[in-house]
GROMACS .gro file of C-alpha atoms in nm:
model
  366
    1UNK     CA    1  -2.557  -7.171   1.065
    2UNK     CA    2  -2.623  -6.950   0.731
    3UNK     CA    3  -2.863  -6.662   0.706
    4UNK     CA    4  -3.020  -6.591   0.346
    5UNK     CA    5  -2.676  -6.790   0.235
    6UNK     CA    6  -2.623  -6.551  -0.120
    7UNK     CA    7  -2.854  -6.255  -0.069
    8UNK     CA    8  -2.839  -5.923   0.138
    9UNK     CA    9  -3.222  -5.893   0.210
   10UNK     CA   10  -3.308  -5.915   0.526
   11UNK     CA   11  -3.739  -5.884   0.449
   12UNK     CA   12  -3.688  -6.271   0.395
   13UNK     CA   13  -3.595  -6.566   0.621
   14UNK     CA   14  -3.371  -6.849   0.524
   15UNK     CA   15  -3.157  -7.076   0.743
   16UNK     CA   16  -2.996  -7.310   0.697
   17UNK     CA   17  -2.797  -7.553   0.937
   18UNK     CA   18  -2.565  -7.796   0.795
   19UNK     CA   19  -2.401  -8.039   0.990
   20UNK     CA   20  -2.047  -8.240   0.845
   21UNK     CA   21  -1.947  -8.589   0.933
   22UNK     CA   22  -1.691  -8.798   0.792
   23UNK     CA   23  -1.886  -8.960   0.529
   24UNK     CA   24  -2.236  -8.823   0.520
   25UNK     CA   25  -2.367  -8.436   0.575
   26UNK     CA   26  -2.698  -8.266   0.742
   27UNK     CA   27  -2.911  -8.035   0.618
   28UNK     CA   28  -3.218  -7.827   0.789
   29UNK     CA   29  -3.334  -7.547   0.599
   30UNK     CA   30  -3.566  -7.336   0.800
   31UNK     CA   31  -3.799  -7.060   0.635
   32UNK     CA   32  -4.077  -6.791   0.668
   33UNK     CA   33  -4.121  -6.795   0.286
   34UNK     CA   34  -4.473  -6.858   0.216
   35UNK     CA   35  -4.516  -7.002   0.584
   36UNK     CA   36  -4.324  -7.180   0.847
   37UNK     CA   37  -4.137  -7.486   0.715
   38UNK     CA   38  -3.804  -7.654   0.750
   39UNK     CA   39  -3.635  -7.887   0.509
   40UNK     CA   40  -3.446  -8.145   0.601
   41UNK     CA   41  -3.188  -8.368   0.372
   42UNK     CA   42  -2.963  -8.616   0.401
   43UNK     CA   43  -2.657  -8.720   0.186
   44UNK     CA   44  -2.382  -8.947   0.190
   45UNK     CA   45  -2.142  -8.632   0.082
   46UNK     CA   46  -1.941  -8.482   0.356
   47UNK     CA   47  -1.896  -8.197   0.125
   48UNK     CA   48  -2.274  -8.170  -0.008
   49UNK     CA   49  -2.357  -7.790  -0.021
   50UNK     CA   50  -2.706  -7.567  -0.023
   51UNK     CA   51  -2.758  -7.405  -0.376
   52UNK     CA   52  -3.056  -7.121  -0.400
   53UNK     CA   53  -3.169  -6.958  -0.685
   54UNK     CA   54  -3.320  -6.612  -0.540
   55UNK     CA   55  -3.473  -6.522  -0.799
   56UNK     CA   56  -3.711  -6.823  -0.862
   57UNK     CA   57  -3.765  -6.882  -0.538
   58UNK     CA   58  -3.921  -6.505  -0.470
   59UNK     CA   59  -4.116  -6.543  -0.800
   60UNK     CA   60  -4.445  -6.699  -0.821
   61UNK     CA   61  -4.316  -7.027  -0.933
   62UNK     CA   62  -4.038  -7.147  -0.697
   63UNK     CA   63  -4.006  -7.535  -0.841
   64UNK     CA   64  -3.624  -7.603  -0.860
   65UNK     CA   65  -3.530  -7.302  -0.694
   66UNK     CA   66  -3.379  -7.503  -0.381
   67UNK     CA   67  -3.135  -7.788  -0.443
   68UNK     CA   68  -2.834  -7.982  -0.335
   69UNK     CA   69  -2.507  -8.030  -0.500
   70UNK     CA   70  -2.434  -8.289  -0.581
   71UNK     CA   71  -2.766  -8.376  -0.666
   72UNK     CA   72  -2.743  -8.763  -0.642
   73UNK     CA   73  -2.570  -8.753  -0.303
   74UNK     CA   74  -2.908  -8.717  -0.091
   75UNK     CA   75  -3.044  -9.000   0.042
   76UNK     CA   76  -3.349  -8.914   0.237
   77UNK     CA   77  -3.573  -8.566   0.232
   78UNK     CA   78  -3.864  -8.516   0.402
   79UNK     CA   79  -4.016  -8.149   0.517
   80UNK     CA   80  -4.241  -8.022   0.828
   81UNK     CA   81  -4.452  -7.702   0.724
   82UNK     CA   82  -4.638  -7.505   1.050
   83UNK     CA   83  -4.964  -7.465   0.863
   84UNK     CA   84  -5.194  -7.270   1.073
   85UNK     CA   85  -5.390  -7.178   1.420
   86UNK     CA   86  -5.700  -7.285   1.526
   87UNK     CA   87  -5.870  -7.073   1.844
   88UNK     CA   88  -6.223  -7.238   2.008
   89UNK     CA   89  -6.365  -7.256   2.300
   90UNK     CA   90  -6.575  -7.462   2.559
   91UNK     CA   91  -6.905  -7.258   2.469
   92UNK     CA   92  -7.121  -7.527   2.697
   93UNK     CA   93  -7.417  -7.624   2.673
   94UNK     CA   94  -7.333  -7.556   2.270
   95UNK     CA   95  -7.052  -7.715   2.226
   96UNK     CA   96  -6.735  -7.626   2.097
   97UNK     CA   97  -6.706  -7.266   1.943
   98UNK     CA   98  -6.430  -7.206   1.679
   99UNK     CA   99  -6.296  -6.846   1.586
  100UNK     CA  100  -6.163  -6.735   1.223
  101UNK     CA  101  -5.843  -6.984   1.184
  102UNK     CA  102  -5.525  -6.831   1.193
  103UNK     CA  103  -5.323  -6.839   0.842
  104UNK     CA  104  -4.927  -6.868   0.915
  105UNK     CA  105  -4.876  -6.846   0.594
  106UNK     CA  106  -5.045  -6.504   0.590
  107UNK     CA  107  -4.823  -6.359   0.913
  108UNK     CA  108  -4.539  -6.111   0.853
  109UNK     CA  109  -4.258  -6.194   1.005
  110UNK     CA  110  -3.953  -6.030   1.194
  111UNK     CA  111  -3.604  -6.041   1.051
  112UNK     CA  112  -3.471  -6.360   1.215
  113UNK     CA  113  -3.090  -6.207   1.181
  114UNK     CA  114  -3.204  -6.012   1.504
  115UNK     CA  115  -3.216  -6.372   1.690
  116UNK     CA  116  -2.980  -6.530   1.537
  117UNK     CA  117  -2.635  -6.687   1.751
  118UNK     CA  118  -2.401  -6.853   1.587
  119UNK     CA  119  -2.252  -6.947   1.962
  120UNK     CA  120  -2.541  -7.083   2.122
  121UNK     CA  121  -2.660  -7.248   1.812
  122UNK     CA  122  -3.010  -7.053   1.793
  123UNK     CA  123  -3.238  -6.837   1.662
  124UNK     CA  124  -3.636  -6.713   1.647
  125UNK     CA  125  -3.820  -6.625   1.406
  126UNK     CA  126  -4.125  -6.463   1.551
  127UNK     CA  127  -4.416  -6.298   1.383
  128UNK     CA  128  -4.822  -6.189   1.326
  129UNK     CA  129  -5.097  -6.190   1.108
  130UNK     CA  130  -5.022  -5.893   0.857
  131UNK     CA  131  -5.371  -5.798   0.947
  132UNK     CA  132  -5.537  -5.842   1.272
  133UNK     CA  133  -5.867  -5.672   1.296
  134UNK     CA  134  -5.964  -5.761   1.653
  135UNK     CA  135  -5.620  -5.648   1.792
  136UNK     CA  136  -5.570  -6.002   1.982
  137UNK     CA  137  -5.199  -5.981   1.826
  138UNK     CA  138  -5.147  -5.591   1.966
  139UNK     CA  139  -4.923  -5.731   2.273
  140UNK     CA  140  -4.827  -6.028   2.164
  141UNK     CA  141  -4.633  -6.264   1.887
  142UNK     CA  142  -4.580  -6.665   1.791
  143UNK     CA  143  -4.242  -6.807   1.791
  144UNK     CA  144  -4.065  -7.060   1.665
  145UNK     CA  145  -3.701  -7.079   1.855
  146UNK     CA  146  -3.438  -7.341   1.672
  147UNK     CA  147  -3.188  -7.484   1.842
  148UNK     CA  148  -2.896  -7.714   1.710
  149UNK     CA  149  -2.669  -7.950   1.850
  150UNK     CA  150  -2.315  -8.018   1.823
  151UNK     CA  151  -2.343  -8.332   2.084
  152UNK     CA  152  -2.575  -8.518   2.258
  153UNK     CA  153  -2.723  -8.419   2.583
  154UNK     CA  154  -3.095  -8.319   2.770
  155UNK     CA  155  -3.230  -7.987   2.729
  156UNK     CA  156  -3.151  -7.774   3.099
  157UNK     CA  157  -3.554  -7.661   3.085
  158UNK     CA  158  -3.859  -7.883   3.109
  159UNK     CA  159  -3.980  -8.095   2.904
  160UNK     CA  160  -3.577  -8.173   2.901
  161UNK     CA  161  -3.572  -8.350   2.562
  162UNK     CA  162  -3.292  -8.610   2.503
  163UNK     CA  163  -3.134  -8.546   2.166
  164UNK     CA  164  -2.829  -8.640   1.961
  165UNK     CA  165  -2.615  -8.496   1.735
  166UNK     CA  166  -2.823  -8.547   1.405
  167UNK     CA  167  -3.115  -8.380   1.569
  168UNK     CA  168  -3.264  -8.007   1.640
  169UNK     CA  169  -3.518  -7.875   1.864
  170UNK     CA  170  -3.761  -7.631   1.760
  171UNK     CA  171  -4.007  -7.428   2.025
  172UNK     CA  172  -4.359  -7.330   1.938
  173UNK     CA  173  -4.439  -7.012   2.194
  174UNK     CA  174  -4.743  -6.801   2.194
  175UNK     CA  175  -4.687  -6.525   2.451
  176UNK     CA  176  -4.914  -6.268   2.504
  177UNK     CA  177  -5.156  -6.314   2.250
  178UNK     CA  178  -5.492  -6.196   2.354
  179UNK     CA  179  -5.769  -6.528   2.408
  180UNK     CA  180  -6.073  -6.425   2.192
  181UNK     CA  181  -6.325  -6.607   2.403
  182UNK     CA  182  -6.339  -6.717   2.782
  183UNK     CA  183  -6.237  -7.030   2.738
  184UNK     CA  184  -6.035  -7.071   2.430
  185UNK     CA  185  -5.799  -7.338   2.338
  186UNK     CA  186  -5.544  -7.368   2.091
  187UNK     CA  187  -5.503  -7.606   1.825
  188UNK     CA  188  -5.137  -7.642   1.554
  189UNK     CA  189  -5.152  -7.757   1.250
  190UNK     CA  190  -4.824  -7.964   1.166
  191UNK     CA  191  -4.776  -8.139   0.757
  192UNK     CA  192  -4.533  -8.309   0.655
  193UNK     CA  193  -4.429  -8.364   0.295
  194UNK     CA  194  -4.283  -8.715   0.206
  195UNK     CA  195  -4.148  -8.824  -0.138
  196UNK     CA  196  -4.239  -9.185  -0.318
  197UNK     CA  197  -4.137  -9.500  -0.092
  198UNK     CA  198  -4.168  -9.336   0.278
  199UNK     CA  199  -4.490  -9.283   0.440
  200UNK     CA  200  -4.544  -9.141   0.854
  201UNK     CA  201  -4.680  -9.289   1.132
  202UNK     CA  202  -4.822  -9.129   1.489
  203UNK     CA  203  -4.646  -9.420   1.803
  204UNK     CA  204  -4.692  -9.328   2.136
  205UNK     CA  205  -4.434  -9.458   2.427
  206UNK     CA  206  -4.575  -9.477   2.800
  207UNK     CA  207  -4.268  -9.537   3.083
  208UNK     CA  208  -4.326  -9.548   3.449
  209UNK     CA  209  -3.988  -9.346   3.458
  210UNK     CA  210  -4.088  -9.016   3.478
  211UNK     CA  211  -3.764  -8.891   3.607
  212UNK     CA  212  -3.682  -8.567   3.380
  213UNK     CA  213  -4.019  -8.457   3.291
  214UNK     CA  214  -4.219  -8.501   3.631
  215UNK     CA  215  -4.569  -8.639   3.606
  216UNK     CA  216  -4.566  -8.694   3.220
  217UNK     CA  217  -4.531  -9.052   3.139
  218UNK     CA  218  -4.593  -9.026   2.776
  219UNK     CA  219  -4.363  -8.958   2.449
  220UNK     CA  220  -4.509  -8.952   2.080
  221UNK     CA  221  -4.341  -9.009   1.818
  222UNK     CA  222  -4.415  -8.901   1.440
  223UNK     CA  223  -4.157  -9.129   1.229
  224UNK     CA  224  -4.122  -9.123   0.837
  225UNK     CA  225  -4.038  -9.524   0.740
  226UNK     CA  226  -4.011  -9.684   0.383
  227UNK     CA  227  -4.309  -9.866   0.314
  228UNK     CA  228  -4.153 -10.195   0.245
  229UNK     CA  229  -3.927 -10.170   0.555
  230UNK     CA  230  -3.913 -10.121   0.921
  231UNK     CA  231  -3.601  -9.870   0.945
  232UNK     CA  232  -3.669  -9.481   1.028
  233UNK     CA  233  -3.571  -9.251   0.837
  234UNK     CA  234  -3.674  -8.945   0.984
  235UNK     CA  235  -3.881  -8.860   1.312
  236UNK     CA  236  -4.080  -8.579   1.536
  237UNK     CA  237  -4.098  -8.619   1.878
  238UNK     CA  238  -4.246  -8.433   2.213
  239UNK     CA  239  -4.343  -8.518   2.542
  240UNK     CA  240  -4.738  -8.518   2.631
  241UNK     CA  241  -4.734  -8.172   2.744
  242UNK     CA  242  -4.691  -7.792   2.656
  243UNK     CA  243  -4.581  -7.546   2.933
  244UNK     CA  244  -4.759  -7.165   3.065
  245UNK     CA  245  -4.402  -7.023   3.170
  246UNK     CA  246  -4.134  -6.883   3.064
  247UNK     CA  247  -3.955  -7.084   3.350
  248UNK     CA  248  -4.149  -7.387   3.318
  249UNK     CA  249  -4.210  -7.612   3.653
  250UNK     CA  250  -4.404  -7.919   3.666
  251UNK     CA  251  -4.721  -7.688   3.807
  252UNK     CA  252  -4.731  -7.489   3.498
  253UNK     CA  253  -4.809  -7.827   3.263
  254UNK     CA  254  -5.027  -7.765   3.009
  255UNK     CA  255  -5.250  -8.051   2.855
  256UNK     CA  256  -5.124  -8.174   2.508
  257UNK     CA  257  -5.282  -8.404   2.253
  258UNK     CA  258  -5.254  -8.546   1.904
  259UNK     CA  259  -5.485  -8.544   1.666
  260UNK     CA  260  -5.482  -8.898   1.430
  261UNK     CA  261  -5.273  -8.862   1.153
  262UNK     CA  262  -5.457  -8.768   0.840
  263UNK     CA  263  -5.382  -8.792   0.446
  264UNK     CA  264  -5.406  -8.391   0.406
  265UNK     CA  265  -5.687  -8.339   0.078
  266UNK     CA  266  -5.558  -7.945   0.039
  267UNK     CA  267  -5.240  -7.823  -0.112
  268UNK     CA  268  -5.002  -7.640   0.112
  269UNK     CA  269  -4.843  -7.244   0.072
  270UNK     CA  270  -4.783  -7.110  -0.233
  271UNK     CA  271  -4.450  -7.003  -0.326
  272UNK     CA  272  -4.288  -7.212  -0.033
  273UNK     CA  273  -3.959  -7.322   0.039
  274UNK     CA  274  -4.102  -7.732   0.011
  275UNK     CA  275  -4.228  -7.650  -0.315
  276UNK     CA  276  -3.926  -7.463  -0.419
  277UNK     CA  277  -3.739  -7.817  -0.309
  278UNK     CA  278  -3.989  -8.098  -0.416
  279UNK     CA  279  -4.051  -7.857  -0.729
  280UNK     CA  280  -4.376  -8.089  -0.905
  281UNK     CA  281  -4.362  -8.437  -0.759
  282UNK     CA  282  -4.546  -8.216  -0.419
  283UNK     CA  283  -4.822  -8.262  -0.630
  284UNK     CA  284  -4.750  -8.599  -0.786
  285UNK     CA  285  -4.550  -8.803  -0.596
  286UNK     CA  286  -4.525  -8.700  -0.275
  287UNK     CA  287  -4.727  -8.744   0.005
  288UNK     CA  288  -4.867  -8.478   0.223
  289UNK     CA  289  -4.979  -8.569   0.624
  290UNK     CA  290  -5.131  -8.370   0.883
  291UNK     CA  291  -5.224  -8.379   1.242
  292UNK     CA  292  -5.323  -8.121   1.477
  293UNK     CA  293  -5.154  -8.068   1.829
  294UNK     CA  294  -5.405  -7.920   2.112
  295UNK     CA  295  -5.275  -7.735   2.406
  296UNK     CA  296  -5.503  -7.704   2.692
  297UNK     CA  297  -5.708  -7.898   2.913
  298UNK     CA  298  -6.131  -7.950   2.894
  299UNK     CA  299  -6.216  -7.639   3.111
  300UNK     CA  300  -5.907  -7.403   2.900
  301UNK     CA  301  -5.832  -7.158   3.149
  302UNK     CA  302  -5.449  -7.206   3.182
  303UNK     CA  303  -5.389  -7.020   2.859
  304UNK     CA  304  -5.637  -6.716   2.991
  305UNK     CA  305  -5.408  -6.697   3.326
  306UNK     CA  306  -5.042  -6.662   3.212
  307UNK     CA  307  -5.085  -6.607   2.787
  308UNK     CA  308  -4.810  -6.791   2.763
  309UNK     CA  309  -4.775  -7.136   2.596
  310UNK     CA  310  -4.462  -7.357   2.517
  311UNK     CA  311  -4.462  -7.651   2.308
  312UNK     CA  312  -4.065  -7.863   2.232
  313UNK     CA  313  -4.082  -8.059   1.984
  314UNK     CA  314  -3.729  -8.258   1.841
  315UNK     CA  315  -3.649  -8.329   1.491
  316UNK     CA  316  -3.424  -8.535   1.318
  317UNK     CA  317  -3.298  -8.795   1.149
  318UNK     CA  318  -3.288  -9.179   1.220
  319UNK     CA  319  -3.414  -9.335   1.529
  320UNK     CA  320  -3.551  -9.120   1.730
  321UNK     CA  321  -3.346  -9.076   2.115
  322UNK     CA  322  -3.517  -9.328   2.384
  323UNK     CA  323  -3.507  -9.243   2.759
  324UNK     CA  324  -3.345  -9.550   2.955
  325UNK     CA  325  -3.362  -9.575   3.354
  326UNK     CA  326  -3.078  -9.398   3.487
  327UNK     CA  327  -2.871  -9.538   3.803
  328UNK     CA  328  -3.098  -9.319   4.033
  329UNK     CA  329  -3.427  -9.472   3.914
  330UNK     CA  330  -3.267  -9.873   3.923
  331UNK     CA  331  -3.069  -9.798   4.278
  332UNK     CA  332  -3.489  -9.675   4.423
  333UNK     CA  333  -3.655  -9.954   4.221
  334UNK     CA  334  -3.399 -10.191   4.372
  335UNK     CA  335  -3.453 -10.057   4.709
  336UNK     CA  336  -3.802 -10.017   4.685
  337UNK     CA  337  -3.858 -10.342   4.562
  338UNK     CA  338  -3.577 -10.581   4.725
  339UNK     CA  339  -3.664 -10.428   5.116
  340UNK     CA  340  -3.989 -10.611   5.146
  341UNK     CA  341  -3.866 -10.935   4.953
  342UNK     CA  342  -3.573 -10.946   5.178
  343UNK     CA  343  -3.843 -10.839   5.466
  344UNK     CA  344  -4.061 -11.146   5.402
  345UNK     CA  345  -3.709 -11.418   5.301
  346UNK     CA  346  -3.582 -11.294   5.686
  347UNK     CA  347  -3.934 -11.368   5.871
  348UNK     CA  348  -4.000 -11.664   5.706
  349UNK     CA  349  -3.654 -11.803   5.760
  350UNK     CA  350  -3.704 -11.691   6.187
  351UNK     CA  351  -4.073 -11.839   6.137
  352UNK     CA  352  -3.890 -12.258   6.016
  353UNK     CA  353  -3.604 -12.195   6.312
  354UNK     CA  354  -3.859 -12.057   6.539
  355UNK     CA  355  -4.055 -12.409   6.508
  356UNK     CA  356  -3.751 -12.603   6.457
  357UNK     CA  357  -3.672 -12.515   6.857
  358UNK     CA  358  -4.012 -12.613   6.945
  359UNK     CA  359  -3.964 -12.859   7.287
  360UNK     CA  360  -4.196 -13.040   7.585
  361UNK     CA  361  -4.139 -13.101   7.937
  362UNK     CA  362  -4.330 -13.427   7.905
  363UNK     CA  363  -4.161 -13.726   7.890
  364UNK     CA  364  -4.261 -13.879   7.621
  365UNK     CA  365  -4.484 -14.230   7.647
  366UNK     CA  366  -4.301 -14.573   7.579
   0.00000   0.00000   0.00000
């Protein structure tokens, strides 16, 4: 992990998170420049490196400040940008009422050095609109926690998402932010920028195995494929539900819905770290997706209780990680399933020797 790799400043947040193999190397670039976003490249360079011009990229025109040397040893980019908030509430018999929209690319945000650890493989960046006239900001913040990997495992805390090695988990958290209505409900925008050839897709996975996430038997999956080809190359994925604790148990679930998947018509932050990447093919070439992710059921109070709200979602690269049925789930399955089949194969078999014993005590008629 590298903070602001090549510049002293901490009012600025770059970082970036490189993973080596033995033929092929990671990059996730994670920035509050212009707004939320993280960049993530792959090349078939174990040695590939992150080169930033600092100057370009603070200036009005970023295009080409952001690249990767060697230049023709990435194979796949793609970038996720945290666009903005949307408050509303339930105002029945109305309808639904929607407060002024919250623009993340308009927050200031804290010095993510603070956060960072270079043990644990983490750090927040955590922040608030650089004005807030109604004050609903005064006690609390939105966070975005990152979290690499070095090996594959489950997350300790619920929703316990299953990643790999080529994957990193980010954490949405709004905590104490003041509800401006009585019923409000909260709404994330999410794009993602994809070059020529690769287009996204929204799939949704239902299991009966709810073993690590209790009562959630859903898993959606936003995956970047070639459109001539059925390979990922890149995916988002969460579990069907957002969390109202800091200690999350299955009781504080939080409804959590996607939005379809929509070709976005609007053009994203200025002076970004995508466009400082992508440079003019983000308005050419490339194309931009968005959906919106809703936390909160129909009547919105859980939000109003706790103000607290949790939302994992993984990133990476490939395949996304699929849950399988562990030995606990197949040994009750088996059980659960083979004691009444072995049940009815014992009774039947007493019900043939039963009438096979069958006798009279009447002779029987010549």
């Amino acid at each position: 992990l590298q903070y602001n790799p090549g510049w002293n400043d901490s009012s600025v947040n770059l970082l970036h998170v490189r993973a080596a193999g033995p033929g092929d190397s990671l990059h996730y670039v994670w920035s509050s420049i212009g707004g939320p976003a993280v960049l993530l490249v792959a090349t078939q360079s174990p040695s590939s490196a992150l080169r930033i011009n600092w100057t370009r990229l603070l200036s009005p025109s970023p295009a080409g400040a952001v690249w990767i040397d060697p230049p023709d040893s990435v194979v796949y980019s793609t970038a996720v940008v945290f666009t903005k908030l949307y408050e509303f509430s339930e105002a029945k018999p109305s309808g639904q009422l929607f407060y002024p929209t919250y623009d993340l690319a308009e927050f200031s945000w804290d010095s993510l050095n603070h956060t960072l650890n270079l043990t644990a493989l983490t750090a927040e960046l955590r922040g608030a609109p650089a004005t807030d006239p109604g004050g609903a900001f005064a006690n609390g913040s939105l966070e975005f926690r990152v979290t690499a990997f070095e090996a594959g495992g489950r997350a300790e805390r619920l929703p316990s998402l299953l990643h790999t090695p080529d994957s990193s988990q980010l954490d949405f958290v709004l905590s104490g932010v003041s509800p401006r209505g009585n019923r409000s409900r909260f709404v994330l925008e999410v794009a993602t920028v994809e070059e020529a050839g690769a287009a996204r897709s929204l799939r949704s996975d239902r299991s009966i195995d709810d073993e690590y996430t209790p009562t959630i038997f859903e898993v959606l999956s936003l995956l970047a494929q070639p459109r001539n080809g059925s390979s990922t190359l890149g995916f988002l994925q969460w579990k069907a539900t957002a969390y109202g604790s800091r200690s999350p148990r299955r009781e504080d679930g939080i409804r959590c819905r996607a939005g379809g998947l929509q070709k976005a018509n609007w053009t994203l932050p200025l002076s970004s770290i995508v466009q400082a990447f992508f440079g003019d093919s983000l308005g050419t070439s490339c194309t931009v997706s968005a959906l919106n992710v809703s936390f909160g059921g129909e009547e919105g109070e859980v939000y109003r209780e706790k103000r607290y709200l949790s939302w994992s979602v993984l990133l990476g690269f490939g395949e996304p990680p699929r849950d399988s049925f562990s030995a606990l789930v197949i040994s009750i399955a088996a059980v659960a399933l083979g004691t009444p089949l072995a049940l009815l194969l014992l009774g039947s078999l007493a019900v043939l020797l039963a009438r096979r014993r069958r006798y009279s005590e009447y002779e029987p008629i010549n």
